[in-house]
Amino acid sequence: VPRVDLADLRVAVSTGGTREPIDPVRYLGNRSSGRQGAALALDAAGRGAEVTLVAAHVDDGVLTEASTHPRVQIVRVSTAAELEAAMTDAAATADVVAMVAAVADYRVAAVSHTKLRKEDGVPRLELTTNPDILAGLVAARRPGQTIVGFAAETADSDAELADRGRRKAQRKGVDLLVVNRVGWESGFESPDNRVLILDAAGDAVGEASGTKRAVATAVWDAVAALRAPH
Ligand code: C5P
């Protein structure tokens, strides 16, 4: 019997990596595959939620299953600015917001409208700060809305990871922070993941490892527990 414990919930999930243009053919990007966010969208939809999946750049095939699910609506974006607009829109009617996307912290200050040419010499790219989209969503939180942040951290030990996670959870104002360790060989691009789930105070309320779908299930379990009347 399928669990439909998220039925009647509207959920907004962001995923993938933003691309910040340099010129018409080049961009600043990151290695996010979009798999964890797509898994969250599918798991929520499978549990009865109506899902808006705001997808920046993702690897090939990552959205295939979500694109045919009757309860998942996909909105494609590219830059952080586009992702911010789409998530702000989706969050306005969402009960739960999960910011899984790897948003570029910086964009090129003056995007060139013509291709930069070698003849012009080594380009000096001046960067400017992108808005912290999650912070904006937290500031605009609707009554009763649950906000989930993600944090990819490099750490030398589990203790360091938990410590960084605790401080970030307290700083971000989110209801749940899902922390995962990334490095050259883990986290991004991988089919598997291992996470710690922290509450607003930074205390661990769950952990999960395995497929990104298994991690998604654990995250929604934590959301459901948080939202359960007690
Ligand atoms: O501080 P840090 O970048 O590690 O926070 C990660 C969380 O913040 C993720 O949920 C990510 O989607 C979100 N984020 C954001 N806007 C940014 C950078 C990160 O919403 N400019």
mmCIF file with all atom_site columns, N, CA and C in Angstrom, residues 1 4 24 27 29 32 35 43 58 91 93 142 149 174 179 182 188-189 191 201 210 230:
data_model
loop_
_atom_site.group_PDB
_atom_site.id
_atom_site.type_symbol
_atom_site.label_atom_id
_atom_site.label_alt_id
_atom_site.label_comp_id
_atom_site.label_asym_id
_atom_site.label_entity_id
_atom_site.label_seq_id
_atom_site.pdbx_PDB_ins_code
_atom_site.Cartn_x
_atom_site.Cartn_y
_atom_site.Cartn_z
_atom_site.occupancy
_atom_site.B_iso_or_equiv
_atom_site.pdbx_formal_charge
_atom_site.auth_seq_id
_atom_site.auth_comp_id
_atom_site.auth_asym_id
_atom_site.auth_atom_id
_atom_site.pdbx_PDB_model_num
ATOM 1  N N  . VAL A 1 1   ? 0.863  -1.199 0.000   1.00 0.00 ? 1   VAL A N  1
ATOM 2  C CA . VAL A 1 1   ? 0.000  0.000  0.000   1.00 0.00 ? 1   VAL A CA 1
ATOM 3  C C  . VAL A 1 1   ? 0.896  1.244  0.000   1.00 0.00 ? 1   VAL A C  1
ATOM 4  N N  . VAL A 1 4   ? 0.600  7.775  1.482   1.00 0.00 ? 4   VAL A N  1
ATOM 5  C CA . VAL A 1 4   ? 0.255  9.071  0.898   1.00 0.00 ? 4   VAL A CA 1
ATOM 6  C C  . VAL A 1 4   ? 0.259  10.134 1.994   1.00 0.00 ? 4   VAL A C  1
ATOM 7  N N  . PRO A 1 24  ? 28.082 35.129 -24.826 1.00 0.00 ? 24  PRO A N  1
ATOM 8  C CA . PRO A 1 24  ? 27.010 34.285 -25.400 1.00 0.00 ? 24  PRO A CA 1
ATOM 9  C C  . PRO A 1 24  ? 27.329 32.788 -25.444 1.00 0.00 ? 24  PRO A C  1
ATOM 10 N N  . TYR A 1 27  ? 30.042 30.174 -19.664 1.00 0.00 ? 27  TYR A N  1
ATOM 11 C CA . TYR A 1 27  ? 29.363 30.404 -18.386 1.00 0.00 ? 27  TYR A CA 1
ATOM 12 C C  . TYR A 1 27  ? 30.231 29.931 -17.239 1.00 0.00 ? 27  TYR A C  1
ATOM 13 N N  . GLY A 1 29  ? 29.865 27.606 -14.012 1.00 0.00 ? 29  GLY A N  1
ATOM 14 C CA . GLY A 1 29  ? 28.927 26.573 -13.562 1.00 0.00 ? 29  GLY A CA 1
ATOM 15 C C  . GLY A 1 29  ? 29.496 25.761 -12.426 1.00 0.00 ? 29  GLY A C  1
ATOM 16 N N  . SER A 1 32  ? 26.962 20.136 -9.916  1.00 0.00 ? 32  SER A N  1
ATOM 17 C CA . SER A 1 32  ? 25.708 19.537 -9.450  1.00 0.00 ? 32  SER A CA 1
ATOM 18 C C  . SER A 1 32  ? 25.015 18.788 -10.594 1.00 0.00 ? 32  SER A C  1
ATOM 19 N N  . ARG A 1 35  ? 20.429 15.311 -9.380  1.00 0.00 ? 35  ARG A N  1
ATOM 20 C CA . ARG A 1 35  ? 19.801 14.028 -9.027  1.00 0.00 ? 35  ARG A CA 1
ATOM 21 C C  . ARG A 1 35  ? 19.089 14.059 -7.670  1.00 0.00 ? 35  ARG A C  1
ATOM 22 N N  . ASP A 1 43  ? 9.885  11.468 -4.885  1.00 0.00 ? 43  ASP A N  1
ATOM 23 C CA . ASP A 1 43  ? 9.458  10.832 -3.646  1.00 0.00 ? 43  ASP A CA 1
ATOM 24 C C  . ASP A 1 43  ? 8.242  11.556 -3.059  1.00 0.00 ? 43  ASP A C  1
ATOM 25 N N  . VAL A 1 58  ? 20.879 20.302 -15.276 1.00 0.00 ? 58  VAL A N  1
ATOM 26 C CA . VAL A 1 58  ? 20.982 18.953 -14.699 1.00 0.00 ? 58  VAL A CA 1
ATOM 27 C C  . VAL A 1 58  ? 21.629 18.030 -15.729 1.00 0.00 ? 58  VAL A C  1
ATOM 28 N N  . ALA A 1 91  ? 7.020  29.286 -4.196  1.00 0.00 ? 91  ALA A N  1
ATOM 29 C CA . ALA A 1 91  ? 6.938  29.297 -2.737  1.00 0.00 ? 91  ALA A CA 1
ATOM 30 C C  . ALA A 1 91  ? 5.702  30.040 -2.235  1.00 0.00 ? 91  ALA A C  1
ATOM 31 N N  . THR A 1 93  ? 2.740  29.676 -2.933  1.00 0.00 ? 93  THR A N  1
ATOM 32 C CA . THR A 1 93  ? 1.596  28.785 -2.683  1.00 0.00 ? 93  THR A CA 1
ATOM 33 C C  . THR A 1 93  ? 2.035  27.433 -2.117  1.00 0.00 ? 93  THR A C  1
ATOM 34 N N  . ARG A 1 142 ? 5.670  31.872 4.571   1.00 0.00 ? 142 ARG A N  1
ATOM 35 C CA . ARG A 1 142 ? 4.235  31.953 4.859   1.00 0.00 ? 142 ARG A CA 1
ATOM 36 C C  . ARG A 1 142 ? 3.969  31.267 6.205   1.00 0.00 ? 142 ARG A C  1
ATOM 37 N N  . GLY A 1 149 ? 16.727 23.582 3.789   1.00 0.00 ? 149 GLY A N  1
ATOM 38 C CA . GLY A 1 149 ? 17.934 23.973 3.072   1.00 0.00 ? 149 GLY A CA 1
ATOM 39 C C  . GLY A 1 149 ? 18.861 22.785 2.943   1.00 0.00 ? 149 GLY A C  1
ATOM 40 N N  . VAL A 1 174 ? 16.320 28.074 8.679   1.00 0.00 ? 174 VAL A N  1
ATOM 41 C CA . VAL A 1 174 ? 15.501 27.036 8.048   1.00 0.00 ? 174 VAL A CA 1
ATOM 42 C C  . VAL A 1 174 ? 14.937 26.103 9.112   1.00 0.00 ? 174 VAL A C  1
ATOM 43 N N  . VAL A 1 179 ? 22.682 18.166 5.442   1.00 0.00 ? 179 VAL A N  1
ATOM 44 C CA . VAL A 1 179 ? 24.112 18.416 5.237   1.00 0.00 ? 179 VAL A CA 1
ATOM 45 C C  . VAL A 1 179 ? 24.753 17.193 4.596   1.00 0.00 ? 179 VAL A C  1
ATOM 46 N N  . VAL A 1 182 ? 30.907 16.750 0.604   1.00 0.00 ? 182 VAL A N  1
ATOM 47 C CA . VAL A 1 182 ? 31.318 16.679 -0.798  1.00 0.00 ? 182 VAL A CA 1
ATOM 48 C C  . VAL A 1 182 ? 32.831 16.752 -0.874  1.00 0.00 ? 182 VAL A C  1
ATOM 49 N N  . PHE A 1 188 ? 28.498 15.322 -5.309  1.00 0.00 ? 188 PHE A N  1
ATOM 50 C CA . PHE A 1 188 ? 28.090 15.749 -6.639  1.00 0.00 ? 188 PHE A CA 1
ATOM 51 C C  . PHE A 1 188 ? 28.353 14.651 -7.673  1.00 0.00 ? 188 PHE A C  1
ATOM 52 N N  . GLU A 1 189 ? 27.462 14.506 -8.604  1.00 0.00 ? 189 GLU A N  1
ATOM 53 C CA . GLU A 1 189 ? 27.587 13.598 -9.749  1.00 0.00 ? 189 GLU A CA 1
ATOM 54 C C  . GLU A 1 189 ? 27.410 12.134 -9.375  1.00 0.00 ? 189 GLU A C  1
ATOM 55 N N  . PRO A 1 191 ? 25.578 8.710  -7.794  1.00 0.00 ? 191 PRO A N  1
ATOM 56 C CA . PRO A 1 191 ? 24.202 8.237  -7.599  1.00 0.00 ? 191 PRO A CA 1
ATOM 57 C C  . PRO A 1 191 ? 23.833 8.110  -6.131  1.00 0.00 ? 191 PRO A C  1
ATOM 58 N N  . ALA A 1 201 ? 17.709 24.181 15.381  1.00 0.00 ? 201 ALA A N  1
ATOM 59 C CA . ALA A 1 201 ? 18.719 24.424 16.418  1.00 0.00 ? 201 ALA A CA 1
ATOM 60 C C  . ALA A 1 201 ? 20.064 23.808 16.052  1.00 0.00 ? 201 ALA A C  1
ATOM 61 N N  . GLY A 1 210 ? 22.754 6.047  1.116   1.00 0.00 ? 210 GLY A N  1
ATOM 62 C CA . GLY A 1 210 ? 22.273 5.126  0.092   1.00 0.00 ? 210 GLY A CA 1
ATOM 63 C C  . GLY A 1 210 ? 21.957 5.891  -1.160  1.00 0.00 ? 210 GLY A C  1
ATOM 64 N N  . HIS A 1 230 ? 1.467  17.751 17.341  1.00 0.00 ? 230 HIS A N  1
ATOM 65 C CA . HIS A 1 230 ? 1.926  17.071 18.560  1.00 0.00 ? 230 HIS A CA 1
ATOM 66 C C  . HIS A 1 230 ? 1.506  17.838 19.785  1.00 0.00 ? 230 HIS A C  1
#
